[in-house]
């Protein structure tokens, strides 16, 4: 059994990790658990560097937790786009990847620059409640063609490249 700890209690993130690891390890039984940990960065990271730092900090927070893999997903902004960094740790080795980026409406960007978080902005714009733990801004802006979990799934597999090709890394 592979034990995977996710540095978040967010159901959308945990679902994405479970789905990606099931695809990478189809013959394994998986125990995927979320643990809420601090990112050490702003609640709404405003740059790629800050977002990556948040993900790295979250994985580091799990260092003392027994697991085969430790995973962090940190969403943030990069200019007019939102995206997320995936960080996977296994036996001291780190794999990283960025998710697809999506444009944000100008009205949302203004509110984010004023200090609001993307989840609350999207909730207000689309008359939703706690969308960040569901399909996310991705689902709202693609009219449910994609979800936060579906976009994170692909990026998580990309973050697994160092472990799938250990002879190269």
Short mmCIF file of N, CA and C in Angstrom, two decimals:
data_model
loop_
_atom_site.label_atom_id
_atom_site.label_comp_id
_atom_site.label_asym_id
_atom_site.label_seq_id
_atom_site.Cartn_x
_atom_site.Cartn_y
_atom_site.Cartn_z
N UNK A 1 0.85 -1.18 0.00
CA UNK A 1 0.00 0.00 0.00
C UNK A 1 0.89 1.24 0.00
N UNK A 2 0.55 2.19 -0.86
CA UNK A 2 1.24 3.47 -0.89
C UNK A 2 0.46 4.47 -0.05
N UNK A 3 1.18 5.12 0.86
CA UNK A 3 0.59 6.15 1.69
C UNK A 3 0.99 7.50 1.11
N UNK A 4 -0.01 8.29 0.76
CA UNK A 4 0.21 9.60 0.17
C UNK A 4 -0.45 10.64 1.06
N UNK A 5 0.35 11.57 1.52
CA UNK A 5 -0.17 12.66 2.35
C UNK A 5 -0.23 13.93 1.50
N UNK A 6 -1.37 14.57 1.52
CA UNK A 6 -1.60 15.79 0.77
C UNK A 6 -1.61 16.95 1.76
N UNK A 7 -0.83 17.97 1.48
CA UNK A 7 -0.68 19.11 2.38
C UNK A 7 -1.86 20.06 2.25
N UNK A 8 -3.06 19.52 2.44
CA UNK A 8 -4.28 20.32 2.34
C UNK A 8 -5.47 19.49 2.81
N UNK A 9 -6.48 20.16 3.31
CA UNK A 9 -7.74 19.48 3.62
C UNK A 9 -8.77 19.75 2.54
N UNK A 10 -8.37 20.43 1.46
CA UNK A 10 -9.28 20.79 0.38
C UNK A 10 -9.67 19.54 -0.43
N UNK A 11 -10.96 19.20 -0.47
CA UNK A 11 -11.39 17.99 -1.18
C UNK A 11 -11.01 17.97 -2.67
N UNK A 12 -11.01 19.11 -3.34
CA UNK A 12 -10.65 19.15 -4.76
C UNK A 12 -9.19 18.76 -4.96
N UNK A 13 -8.33 19.21 -4.08
CA UNK A 13 -6.90 18.86 -4.17
C UNK A 13 -6.68 17.39 -3.85
N UNK A 14 -7.32 16.89 -2.81
CA UNK A 14 -7.17 15.49 -2.42
C UNK A 14 -7.68 14.58 -3.53
N UNK A 15 -8.80 14.94 -4.13
CA UNK A 15 -9.36 14.16 -5.25
C UNK A 15 -8.39 14.11 -6.42
N UNK A 16 -7.77 15.24 -6.75
CA UNK A 16 -6.82 15.29 -7.86
C UNK A 16 -5.62 14.40 -7.58
N UNK A 17 -5.11 14.43 -6.37
CA UNK A 17 -3.96 13.59 -6.00
C UNK A 17 -4.34 12.11 -6.08
N UNK A 18 -5.47 11.75 -5.54
CA UNK A 18 -5.91 10.35 -5.58
C UNK A 18 -6.05 9.87 -7.02
N UNK A 19 -6.64 10.68 -7.87
CA UNK A 19 -6.84 10.33 -9.27
C UNK A 19 -5.52 10.18 -10.02
N UNK A 20 -4.61 11.12 -9.84
CA UNK A 20 -3.32 11.07 -10.54
C UNK A 20 -2.49 9.88 -10.07
N UNK A 21 -2.44 9.65 -8.78
CA UNK A 21 -1.64 8.53 -8.27
C UNK A 21 -2.25 7.19 -8.67
N UNK A 22 -3.58 7.12 -8.77
CA UNK A 22 -4.22 5.89 -9.23
C UNK A 22 -3.84 5.60 -10.68
N UNK A 23 -3.68 6.65 -11.48
CA UNK A 23 -3.28 6.46 -12.87
C UNK A 23 -1.80 6.05 -12.98
N UNK A 24 -0.96 6.66 -12.15
CA UNK A 24 0.48 6.35 -12.18
C UNK A 24 0.77 4.97 -11.59
N UNK A 25 0.02 4.59 -10.57
CA UNK A 25 0.24 3.32 -9.88
C UNK A 25 -1.04 2.47 -9.90
N UNK A 26 -1.46 2.00 -11.07
CA UNK A 26 -2.76 1.30 -11.17
C UNK A 26 -2.82 -0.02 -10.40
N UNK A 27 -1.71 -0.64 -10.14
CA UNK A 27 -1.72 -1.93 -9.43
C UNK A 27 -1.61 -1.78 -7.92
N UNK A 28 -1.41 -0.56 -7.44
CA UNK A 28 -1.22 -0.31 -6.01
C UNK A 28 -2.51 0.06 -5.31
N UNK A 29 -2.60 -0.32 -4.06
CA UNK A 29 -3.65 0.19 -3.18
C UNK A 29 -3.13 1.50 -2.61
N UNK A 30 -3.97 2.51 -2.65
CA UNK A 30 -3.55 3.83 -2.22
C UNK A 30 -4.29 4.27 -0.96
N UNK A 31 -3.56 4.91 -0.07
CA UNK A 31 -4.15 5.55 1.11
C UNK A 31 -3.80 7.03 1.00
N UNK A 32 -4.75 7.82 0.51
CA UNK A 32 -4.53 9.25 0.27
C UNK A 32 -5.24 10.03 1.36
N UNK A 33 -4.47 10.81 2.11
CA UNK A 33 -5.03 11.56 3.22
C UNK A 33 -4.59 13.02 3.15
N UNK A 34 -5.51 13.91 3.44
CA UNK A 34 -5.19 15.33 3.48
C UNK A 34 -4.92 15.80 4.89
N UNK A 35 -3.95 16.69 5.03
CA UNK A 35 -3.61 17.28 6.31
C UNK A 35 -3.46 18.79 6.08
N UNK A 36 -4.23 19.58 6.80
CA UNK A 36 -4.13 21.03 6.66
C UNK A 36 -2.82 21.52 7.27
N UNK A 37 -2.03 22.21 6.46
CA UNK A 37 -0.77 22.80 6.93
C UNK A 37 -0.66 24.21 6.38
N UNK A 38 0.17 25.01 7.02
CA UNK A 38 0.37 26.39 6.60
C UNK A 38 1.28 26.46 5.38
N UNK A 39 1.02 27.45 4.52
CA UNK A 39 1.85 27.63 3.34
C UNK A 39 3.03 28.57 3.60
N UNK A 40 2.90 29.41 4.61
CA UNK A 40 3.96 30.37 4.89
C UNK A 40 4.00 31.54 3.92
N UNK A 41 3.01 31.62 3.05
CA UNK A 41 2.91 32.75 2.11
C UNK A 41 1.51 33.35 2.26
N UNK A 42 1.25 34.41 1.53
CA UNK A 42 -0.07 35.06 1.58
C UNK A 42 -1.16 34.07 1.19
N UNK A 43 -2.35 34.28 1.72
CA UNK A 43 -3.48 33.42 1.35
C UNK A 43 -3.73 33.44 -0.16
N UNK A 44 -3.42 34.55 -0.80
CA UNK A 44 -3.54 34.66 -2.25
C UNK A 44 -2.16 35.01 -2.80
N UNK A 45 -1.36 33.99 -3.13
CA UNK A 45 -0.04 34.29 -3.71
C UNK A 45 -0.20 35.06 -5.02
N UNK A 46 0.64 36.09 -5.19
CA UNK A 46 0.48 37.00 -6.32
C UNK A 46 1.54 36.84 -7.40
N UNK A 47 2.39 35.81 -7.30
CA UNK A 47 3.40 35.57 -8.32
C UNK A 47 3.71 34.08 -8.38
N UNK A 48 4.34 33.66 -9.46
CA UNK A 48 4.73 32.26 -9.59
C UNK A 48 5.72 31.87 -8.50
N UNK A 49 6.69 32.76 -8.22
CA UNK A 49 7.69 32.45 -7.19
C UNK A 49 7.06 32.28 -5.82
N UNK A 50 6.13 33.18 -5.47
CA UNK A 50 5.46 33.08 -4.17
C UNK A 50 4.61 31.81 -4.10
N UNK A 51 3.98 31.46 -5.20
CA UNK A 51 3.14 30.27 -5.25
C UNK A 51 3.98 29.01 -5.08
N UNK A 52 5.11 28.94 -5.78
CA UNK A 52 6.02 27.79 -5.63
C UNK A 52 6.54 27.71 -4.19
N UNK A 53 6.91 28.82 -3.61
CA UNK A 53 7.38 28.82 -2.23
C UNK A 53 6.31 28.26 -1.30
N UNK A 54 5.06 28.64 -1.51
CA UNK A 54 3.96 28.10 -0.70
C UNK A 54 3.86 26.59 -0.81
N UNK A 55 3.97 26.06 -2.02
CA UNK A 55 3.91 24.61 -2.22
C UNK A 55 5.10 23.91 -1.56
N UNK A 56 6.28 24.48 -1.73
CA UNK A 56 7.48 23.89 -1.11
C UNK A 56 7.36 23.92 0.42
N UNK A 57 6.87 25.02 0.96
CA UNK A 57 6.68 25.12 2.41
C UNK A 57 5.68 24.08 2.91
N UNK A 58 4.60 23.87 2.16
CA UNK A 58 3.59 22.89 2.57
C UNK A 58 4.19 21.47 2.60
N UNK A 59 4.96 21.12 1.59
CA UNK A 59 5.61 19.80 1.59
C UNK A 59 6.56 19.68 2.77
N UNK A 60 7.32 20.73 3.04
CA UNK A 60 8.27 20.72 4.17
C UNK A 60 7.53 20.53 5.49
N UNK A 61 6.33 21.09 5.61
CA UNK A 61 5.53 20.93 6.83
C UNK A 61 5.16 19.46 7.08
N UNK A 62 5.15 18.66 6.02
CA UNK A 62 4.80 17.24 6.15
C UNK A 62 6.02 16.34 6.36
N UNK A 63 7.21 16.93 6.46
CA UNK A 63 8.44 16.14 6.52
C UNK A 63 8.44 15.10 7.64
N UNK A 64 7.83 15.41 8.76
CA UNK A 64 7.85 14.48 9.89
C UNK A 64 6.69 13.47 9.85
N UNK A 65 5.82 13.60 8.86
CA UNK A 65 4.66 12.71 8.73
C UNK A 65 5.07 11.49 7.90
N UNK A 66 4.79 10.30 8.44
CA UNK A 66 5.14 9.07 7.74
C UNK A 66 4.29 8.92 6.48
N UNK A 67 4.98 8.81 5.33
CA UNK A 67 4.29 8.67 4.05
C UNK A 67 5.29 8.21 2.99
N UNK A 68 4.77 7.56 1.96
CA UNK A 68 5.60 7.22 0.81
C UNK A 68 5.80 8.45 -0.07
N UNK A 69 4.75 9.23 -0.22
CA UNK A 69 4.79 10.46 -1.02
C UNK A 69 4.11 11.56 -0.23
N UNK A 70 4.66 12.76 -0.36
CA UNK A 70 4.06 13.96 0.22
C UNK A 70 3.79 14.92 -0.94
N UNK A 71 2.60 15.49 -0.98
CA UNK A 71 2.18 16.29 -2.13
C UNK A 71 1.59 17.62 -1.67
N UNK A 72 2.00 18.67 -2.36
CA UNK A 72 1.40 19.99 -2.10
C UNK A 72 0.95 20.59 -3.42
N UNK A 73 -0.17 21.26 -3.37
CA UNK A 73 -0.71 22.01 -4.50
C UNK A 73 -0.99 23.41 -4.00
N UNK A 74 -0.35 24.38 -4.62
CA UNK A 74 -0.55 25.77 -4.22
C UNK A 74 -1.02 26.57 -5.43
N UNK A 75 -2.19 27.15 -5.33
CA UNK A 75 -2.73 27.97 -6.41
C UNK A 75 -2.34 29.43 -6.19
N UNK A 76 -2.12 30.13 -7.28
CA UNK A 76 -1.75 31.53 -7.18
C UNK A 76 -1.94 32.25 -8.50
N UNK A 77 -1.39 33.45 -8.56
CA UNK A 77 -1.49 34.28 -9.75
C UNK A 77 -0.13 34.42 -10.41
N UNK A 78 -0.19 34.65 -11.71
CA UNK A 78 0.99 34.97 -12.49
C UNK A 78 0.51 35.97 -13.54
N UNK A 79 0.65 37.24 -13.24
CA UNK A 79 0.11 38.27 -14.12
C UNK A 79 -1.41 38.23 -14.13
N UNK A 80 -2.00 38.09 -15.33
CA UNK A 80 -3.45 38.04 -15.47
C UNK A 80 -4.02 36.63 -15.39
N UNK A 81 -3.18 35.68 -14.99
CA UNK A 81 -3.57 34.27 -15.00
C UNK A 81 -3.55 33.69 -13.59
N UNK A 82 -4.34 32.65 -13.41
CA UNK A 82 -4.25 31.82 -12.22
C UNK A 82 -3.79 30.44 -12.66
N UNK A 83 -3.11 29.74 -11.77
CA UNK A 83 -2.54 28.43 -12.04
C UNK A 83 -2.20 27.82 -10.68
N UNK A 84 -1.56 26.67 -10.67
CA UNK A 84 -1.10 26.08 -9.41
C UNK A 84 0.23 25.35 -9.62
N UNK A 85 1.05 25.39 -8.60
CA UNK A 85 2.27 24.57 -8.56
C UNK A 85 1.96 23.27 -7.87
N UNK A 86 2.47 22.17 -8.42
CA UNK A 86 2.40 20.86 -7.82
C UNK A 86 3.81 20.53 -7.34
N UNK A 87 3.94 20.08 -6.11
CA UNK A 87 5.23 19.62 -5.59
C UNK A 87 5.00 18.25 -4.98
N UNK A 88 5.80 17.28 -5.43
CA UNK A 88 5.72 15.91 -4.93
C UNK A 88 7.08 15.55 -4.35
N UNK A 89 7.08 15.02 -3.12
CA UNK A 89 8.32 14.59 -2.48
C UNK A 89 8.25 13.09 -2.22
N UNK A 90 9.34 12.41 -2.53
CA UNK A 90 9.45 10.96 -2.30
C UNK A 90 10.91 10.66 -1.96
N UNK A 91 11.13 10.19 -0.75
CA UNK A 91 12.48 9.82 -0.29
C UNK A 91 13.49 10.95 -0.50
N UNK A 92 13.07 12.16 -0.21
CA UNK A 92 13.95 13.31 -0.30
C UNK A 92 14.07 13.94 -1.68
N UNK A 93 13.55 13.29 -2.69
CA UNK A 93 13.59 13.82 -4.05
C UNK A 93 12.32 14.62 -4.31
N UNK A 94 12.45 15.72 -5.06
CA UNK A 94 11.32 16.60 -5.35
C UNK A 94 10.99 16.58 -6.84
N UNK A 95 9.71 16.48 -7.15
CA UNK A 95 9.20 16.67 -8.50
C UNK A 95 8.28 17.87 -8.49
N UNK A 96 8.33 18.68 -9.54
CA UNK A 96 7.51 19.90 -9.61
C UNK A 96 6.91 20.05 -11.00
N UNK A 97 5.74 20.67 -11.04
CA UNK A 97 5.11 21.02 -12.32
C UNK A 97 4.07 22.10 -12.06
N UNK A 98 3.82 22.89 -13.11
CA UNK A 98 2.76 23.89 -13.06
C UNK A 98 1.54 23.37 -13.79
N UNK A 99 0.39 23.74 -13.29
CA UNK A 99 -0.85 23.40 -13.99
C UNK A 99 -1.03 24.33 -15.17
N UNK A 100 -2.03 24.03 -15.97
CA UNK A 100 -2.43 24.96 -17.02
C UNK A 100 -2.83 26.28 -16.38
N UNK A 101 -2.65 27.35 -17.12
CA UNK A 101 -3.02 28.68 -16.63
C UNK A 101 -4.33 29.10 -17.28
N UNK A 102 -5.10 29.90 -16.58
CA UNK A 102 -6.32 30.40 -17.16
C UNK A 102 -6.45 31.88 -16.91
N UNK A 103 -6.94 32.58 -17.91
CA UNK A 103 -7.15 34.03 -17.80
C UNK A 103 -8.25 34.32 -16.79
N UNK A 104 -8.05 35.40 -16.09
CA UNK A 104 -9.07 35.86 -15.15
C UNK A 104 -9.71 37.13 -15.70
N UNK A 105 -11.01 37.29 -15.45
CA UNK A 105 -11.69 38.51 -15.89
C UNK A 105 -11.06 39.75 -15.25
N UNK A 106 -11.00 40.86 -15.99
CA UNK A 106 -10.42 42.09 -15.43
C UNK A 106 -11.04 42.50 -14.09
N UNK A 107 -12.34 42.33 -13.93
CA UNK A 107 -13.00 42.71 -12.67
C UNK A 107 -12.48 41.85 -11.51
N UNK A 108 -12.18 40.58 -11.78
CA UNK A 108 -11.63 39.71 -10.74
C UNK A 108 -10.21 40.14 -10.38
N UNK A 109 -9.43 40.46 -11.38
CA UNK A 109 -8.04 40.89 -11.13
C UNK A 109 -7.99 42.14 -10.26
N UNK A 110 -8.89 43.07 -10.50
CA UNK A 110 -8.93 44.29 -9.69
C UNK A 110 -9.19 43.96 -8.22
N UNK A 111 -10.09 43.04 -7.97
CA UNK A 111 -10.40 42.66 -6.60
C UNK A 111 -9.24 41.91 -5.95
N UNK A 112 -8.55 41.08 -6.72
CA UNK A 112 -7.40 40.34 -6.20
C UNK A 112 -6.28 41.31 -5.83
N UNK A 113 -6.06 42.31 -6.66
CA UNK A 113 -5.02 43.31 -6.38
C UNK A 113 -5.39 44.16 -5.17
N UNK A 114 -6.67 44.21 -4.86
CA UNK A 114 -7.14 44.94 -3.67
C UNK A 114 -7.06 44.08 -2.41
N UNK A 115 -6.60 42.83 -2.54
CA UNK A 115 -6.38 41.99 -1.36
C UNK A 115 -7.35 40.85 -1.15
N UNK A 116 -8.31 40.66 -2.03
CA UNK A 116 -9.24 39.54 -1.87
C UNK A 116 -8.63 38.25 -2.42
N UNK A 117 -9.18 37.12 -1.98
CA UNK A 117 -8.76 35.82 -2.48
C UNK A 117 -9.62 35.42 -3.67
N UNK A 118 -9.03 34.63 -4.58
CA UNK A 118 -9.74 34.23 -5.79
C UNK A 118 -11.05 33.51 -5.48
N UNK A 119 -11.04 32.60 -4.53
CA UNK A 119 -12.26 31.86 -4.20
C UNK A 119 -13.42 32.76 -3.83
N UNK A 120 -13.15 33.74 -2.97
CA UNK A 120 -14.24 34.64 -2.56
C UNK A 120 -14.69 35.53 -3.73
N UNK A 121 -13.75 35.93 -4.58
CA UNK A 121 -14.10 36.74 -5.75
C UNK A 121 -14.99 35.94 -6.70
N UNK A 122 -14.62 34.70 -6.97
CA UNK A 122 -15.41 33.85 -7.87
C UNK A 122 -16.78 33.55 -7.27
N UNK A 123 -16.82 33.29 -5.97
CA UNK A 123 -18.11 33.05 -5.31
C UNK A 123 -19.04 34.23 -5.54
N UNK A 124 -18.54 35.44 -5.37
CA UNK A 124 -19.37 36.63 -5.53
C UNK A 124 -19.76 36.84 -7.00
N UNK A 125 -18.80 36.66 -7.92
CA UNK A 125 -19.09 36.90 -9.34
C UNK A 125 -20.10 35.92 -9.91
N UNK A 126 -20.09 34.69 -9.41
CA UNK A 126 -20.95 33.64 -9.98
C UNK A 126 -22.04 33.18 -9.01
N UNK A 127 -22.22 33.92 -7.91
CA UNK A 127 -23.24 33.59 -6.92
C UNK A 127 -23.10 32.13 -6.44
N UNK A 128 -21.89 31.80 -6.02
CA UNK A 128 -21.58 30.45 -5.54
C UNK A 128 -21.18 30.51 -4.07
N UNK A 129 -20.94 29.33 -3.48
CA UNK A 129 -20.49 29.25 -2.10
C UNK A 129 -19.34 28.25 -2.01
N UNK A 130 -18.17 28.72 -1.60
CA UNK A 130 -16.98 27.88 -1.38
C UNK A 130 -16.56 27.11 -2.64
N UNK A 131 -16.52 27.78 -3.77
CA UNK A 131 -16.16 27.14 -5.04
C UNK A 131 -14.74 26.59 -5.02
N UNK A 132 -13.87 27.16 -4.18
CA UNK A 132 -12.48 26.70 -4.17
C UNK A 132 -12.35 25.26 -3.68
N UNK A 133 -13.34 24.77 -2.96
CA UNK A 133 -13.30 23.37 -2.53
C UNK A 133 -14.16 22.48 -3.42
N UNK A 134 -14.58 23.05 -4.53
CA UNK A 134 -15.37 22.29 -5.51
C UNK A 134 -14.62 22.34 -6.84
N UNK A 135 -15.24 22.85 -7.87
CA UNK A 135 -14.61 22.89 -9.19
C UNK A 135 -13.65 24.04 -9.41
N UNK A 136 -13.68 25.02 -8.51
CA UNK A 136 -12.78 26.16 -8.59
C UNK A 136 -13.17 27.14 -9.68
N UNK A 137 -12.35 28.19 -9.78
CA UNK A 137 -12.55 29.19 -10.83
C UNK A 137 -12.52 28.52 -12.20
N UNK A 138 -11.75 27.46 -12.33
CA UNK A 138 -11.64 26.73 -13.60
C UNK A 138 -13.02 26.26 -14.06
N UNK A 139 -13.77 25.65 -13.17
CA UNK A 139 -15.10 25.14 -13.53
C UNK A 139 -16.03 26.29 -13.92
N UNK A 140 -16.00 27.36 -13.14
CA UNK A 140 -16.89 28.48 -13.43
C UNK A 140 -16.56 29.11 -14.77
N UNK A 141 -15.28 29.35 -15.03
CA UNK A 141 -14.89 30.06 -16.24
C UNK A 141 -14.94 29.19 -17.50
N UNK A 142 -14.91 27.87 -17.35
CA UNK A 142 -15.03 26.98 -18.52
C UNK A 142 -16.45 26.43 -18.65
N UNK A 143 -17.36 26.96 -17.86
CA UNK A 143 -18.75 26.49 -17.84
C UNK A 143 -18.80 24.98 -17.60
N UNK A 144 -18.02 24.54 -16.61
CA UNK A 144 -17.93 23.16 -16.13
C UNK A 144 -17.35 22.17 -17.14
N UNK A 145 -16.62 22.64 -18.12
CA UNK A 145 -15.94 21.74 -19.05
C UNK A 145 -14.67 21.17 -18.42
N UNK A 146 -14.09 21.93 -17.50
CA UNK A 146 -12.92 21.49 -16.73
C UNK A 146 -13.20 21.79 -15.27
N UNK A 147 -12.45 21.12 -14.40
CA UNK A 147 -12.55 21.41 -12.97
C UNK A 147 -11.15 21.58 -12.41
N UNK A 148 -11.10 22.08 -11.21
CA UNK A 148 -9.81 22.22 -10.53
C UNK A 148 -9.11 20.86 -10.47
N UNK A 149 -9.84 19.83 -10.08
CA UNK A 149 -9.25 18.49 -9.96
C UNK A 149 -8.77 17.97 -11.31
N UNK A 150 -9.54 18.18 -12.37
CA UNK A 150 -9.15 17.64 -13.68
C UNK A 150 -7.88 18.31 -14.20
N UNK A 151 -7.74 19.61 -13.98
CA UNK A 151 -6.55 20.31 -14.44
C UNK A 151 -5.35 19.95 -13.57
N UNK A 152 -5.56 19.80 -12.28
CA UNK A 152 -4.47 19.42 -11.39
C UNK A 152 -3.99 18.00 -11.66
N UNK A 153 -4.89 17.12 -12.08
CA UNK A 153 -4.56 15.72 -12.36
C UNK A 153 -3.37 15.63 -13.33
N UNK A 154 -3.46 16.32 -14.45
CA UNK A 154 -2.40 16.27 -15.46
C UNK A 154 -1.09 16.82 -14.90
N UNK A 155 -1.14 17.94 -14.21
CA UNK A 155 0.08 18.55 -13.66
C UNK A 155 0.71 17.66 -12.60
N UNK A 156 -0.09 16.96 -11.83
CA UNK A 156 0.46 16.05 -10.83
C UNK A 156 1.23 14.91 -11.49
N UNK A 157 0.71 14.39 -12.58
CA UNK A 157 1.43 13.34 -13.31
C UNK A 157 2.75 13.89 -13.84
N UNK A 158 2.73 15.13 -14.34
CA UNK A 158 3.97 15.75 -14.80
C UNK A 158 4.97 15.92 -13.65
N UNK A 159 4.48 16.22 -12.46
CA UNK A 159 5.38 16.36 -11.30
C UNK A 159 5.98 15.02 -10.89
N UNK A 160 5.40 13.93 -11.35
CA UNK A 160 5.91 12.59 -11.02
C UNK A 160 7.04 12.14 -11.95
N UNK A 161 7.37 12.93 -12.96
CA UNK A 161 8.40 12.55 -13.93
C UNK A 161 9.71 12.09 -13.28
N UNK A 162 10.24 12.80 -12.27
CA UNK A 162 11.49 12.33 -11.67
C UNK A 162 11.40 10.93 -11.04
N UNK A 163 10.22 10.55 -10.61
CA UNK A 163 10.05 9.25 -9.97
C UNK A 163 9.77 8.16 -11.01
N UNK A 164 9.19 8.54 -12.12
CA UNK A 164 8.94 7.59 -13.20
C UNK A 164 10.20 7.34 -14.03
N UNK A 165 11.16 8.24 -13.91
CA UNK A 165 12.43 8.16 -14.66
C UNK A 165 13.60 8.39 -13.70
N UNK A 166 13.64 7.62 -12.63
CA UNK A 166 14.62 7.87 -11.58
C UNK A 166 16.07 7.80 -12.09
N UNK A 167 16.32 7.05 -13.14
CA UNK A 167 17.68 6.96 -13.69
C UNK A 167 18.11 8.27 -14.34
N UNK A 168 17.18 9.13 -14.69
CA UNK A 168 17.49 10.40 -15.33
C UNK A 168 17.55 11.56 -14.35
N UNK A 169 17.02 11.36 -13.15
CA UNK A 169 16.98 12.43 -12.16
C UNK A 169 17.78 12.05 -10.94
#
